[in-house]
């Protein structure tokens, strides 16, 4: 059973930065791709970024490309989301998710385990 715990959310002004972390438990962490999703109030959960099991392949939603960076530390079973140049529209609950395969894809149905989420609020 995989458990994912996010941290690092908070309140930040527009243009600022935050770094989200996701701590994973369980075996074979380095085998599977990992991803970040977000859900804003009144909106559906959306894909943000994903990274392959080895860390060699990354994928980003157009809305965050060039501003967000996903990375992972397989030895420590951690996944990170560095968020720079934050905008008010980035305000959402951010979720960490474990993919069912080593290669990342975007559909949420391809992810088998989810964290509880961490709130990010970007003020204008």
Short mmCIF file of C-alpha atoms in Angstrom, two decimals:
data_model
loop_
_atom_site.label_atom_id
_atom_site.label_comp_id
_atom_site.label_asym_id
_atom_site.label_seq_id
_atom_site.Cartn_x
_atom_site.Cartn_y
_atom_site.Cartn_z
CA UNK A 1 0.00 0.00 0.00
CA UNK A 2 1.49 3.30 -1.11
CA UNK A 3 0.98 6.41 0.95
CA UNK A 4 1.69 9.86 -0.43
CA UNK A 5 1.96 12.94 1.76
CA UNK A 6 2.27 16.40 0.26
CA UNK A 7 3.72 19.44 1.98
CA UNK A 8 4.97 22.91 1.15
CA UNK A 9 1.76 24.67 0.22
CA UNK A 10 0.83 28.07 1.54
CA UNK A 11 0.00 31.66 0.75
CA UNK A 12 2.28 33.57 -1.61
CA UNK A 13 2.09 36.79 -3.58
CA UNK A 14 1.89 36.77 -7.34
CA UNK A 15 5.35 36.44 -8.82
CA UNK A 16 6.59 34.45 -5.85
CA UNK A 17 7.74 30.86 -5.55
CA UNK A 18 6.84 27.73 -3.63
CA UNK A 19 8.31 24.26 -3.54
CA UNK A 20 5.96 21.36 -2.98
CA UNK A 21 7.19 18.03 -1.71
CA UNK A 22 5.61 14.61 -1.80
CA UNK A 23 6.89 11.86 0.49
CA UNK A 24 6.09 8.32 -0.57
CA UNK A 25 6.05 5.08 1.32
CA UNK A 26 6.08 1.59 -0.08
CA UNK A 27 8.35 -0.43 -2.30
CA UNK A 28 9.74 0.13 -5.78
CA UNK A 29 9.25 3.89 -5.68
CA UNK A 30 11.81 4.44 -8.42
CA UNK A 31 9.99 2.17 -10.86
CA UNK A 32 6.88 4.27 -11.34
CA UNK A 33 6.25 7.64 -12.84
CA UNK A 34 4.90 10.32 -10.51
CA UNK A 35 2.72 13.31 -11.17
CA UNK A 36 1.21 16.47 -9.79
CA UNK A 37 -2.37 17.53 -10.35
CA UNK A 38 -4.35 20.47 -9.06
CA UNK A 39 -7.96 21.35 -8.44
CA UNK A 40 -9.22 24.88 -8.14
CA UNK A 41 -12.56 25.70 -6.48
CA UNK A 42 -15.45 24.82 -8.77
CA UNK A 43 -13.17 23.24 -11.37
CA UNK A 44 -12.17 19.72 -12.29
CA UNK A 45 -8.84 18.26 -11.26
CA UNK A 46 -6.23 18.94 -13.93
CA UNK A 47 -2.82 17.61 -14.85
CA UNK A 48 0.13 19.79 -13.92
CA UNK A 49 3.33 17.80 -14.42
CA UNK A 50 4.71 14.27 -14.46
CA UNK A 51 8.09 12.59 -14.31
CA UNK A 52 9.23 9.12 -15.30
CA UNK A 53 10.49 6.57 -12.80
CA UNK A 54 14.12 7.32 -13.62
CA UNK A 55 13.52 11.05 -13.76
CA UNK A 56 14.72 11.28 -17.33
CA UNK A 57 11.38 12.20 -18.89
CA UNK A 58 9.16 15.06 -17.78
CA UNK A 59 5.89 16.47 -19.06
CA UNK A 60 4.14 19.74 -18.24
CA UNK A 61 0.78 21.26 -18.85
CA UNK A 62 0.99 24.29 -21.14
CA UNK A 63 -0.27 26.53 -18.34
CA UNK A 64 2.81 25.85 -16.19
CA UNK A 65 5.52 25.12 -18.74
CA UNK A 66 8.56 27.29 -18.18
CA UNK A 67 7.46 28.21 -14.64
CA UNK A 68 7.17 24.86 -12.83
CA UNK A 69 9.77 22.11 -12.53
CA UNK A 70 9.12 18.57 -11.39
CA UNK A 71 11.92 16.44 -9.97
CA UNK A 72 12.41 13.38 -7.82
CA UNK A 73 14.86 11.82 -5.39
CA UNK A 74 14.39 8.07 -5.60
CA UNK A 75 16.79 7.33 -2.76
CA UNK A 76 14.64 9.42 -0.40
CA UNK A 77 11.30 8.56 -2.05
CA UNK A 78 10.50 12.21 -2.67
CA UNK A 79 8.93 14.13 -5.53
CA UNK A 80 9.13 17.90 -5.83
CA UNK A 81 7.30 20.60 -7.70
CA UNK A 82 9.20 23.88 -7.86
CA UNK A 83 6.75 26.63 -8.73
CA UNK A 84 8.11 30.00 -9.85
CA UNK A 85 6.44 33.15 -11.17
CA UNK A 86 3.20 32.12 -9.53
CA UNK A 87 -0.05 33.61 -10.73
CA UNK A 88 -3.43 33.93 -8.98
CA UNK A 89 -4.79 31.33 -11.41
CA UNK A 90 -2.36 28.81 -9.90
CA UNK A 91 -4.44 28.86 -6.73
CA UNK A 92 -5.63 25.30 -6.09
CA UNK A 93 -5.20 22.21 -4.01
CA UNK A 94 -2.20 20.36 -5.38
CA UNK A 95 -2.12 16.56 -5.35
CA UNK A 96 0.75 14.14 -5.73
CA UNK A 97 -0.01 10.90 -7.54
CA UNK A 98 1.76 7.64 -8.33
CA UNK A 99 1.46 6.37 -11.87
CA UNK A 100 0.69 2.77 -12.72
CA UNK A 101 3.61 2.60 -15.18
CA UNK A 102 7.21 3.85 -15.43
CA UNK A 103 6.45 6.22 -18.31
CA UNK A 104 4.33 9.27 -17.52
CA UNK A 105 1.01 9.98 -19.18
CA UNK A 106 -1.55 12.65 -18.35
CA UNK A 107 -4.93 11.02 -17.67
CA UNK A 108 -5.76 10.86 -13.96
CA UNK A 109 -7.07 7.32 -14.47
CA UNK A 110 -3.47 6.24 -15.18
CA UNK A 111 -2.51 7.11 -11.61
CA UNK A 112 -3.28 4.57 -8.91
CA UNK A 113 -2.46 6.31 -5.66
CA UNK A 114 -3.13 9.87 -4.51
CA UNK A 115 -2.15 12.09 -1.64
CA UNK A 116 -4.52 14.23 0.39
CA UNK A 117 -3.38 17.45 -1.23
CA UNK A 118 -1.78 20.71 -0.14
CA UNK A 119 -3.37 24.12 -0.58
CA UNK A 120 -1.63 26.80 -2.63
CA UNK A 121 -3.05 30.33 -2.60
CA UNK A 122 -1.55 33.02 -4.79
CA UNK A 123 -2.66 36.55 -3.99
CA UNK A 124 -2.69 39.33 -6.55
#
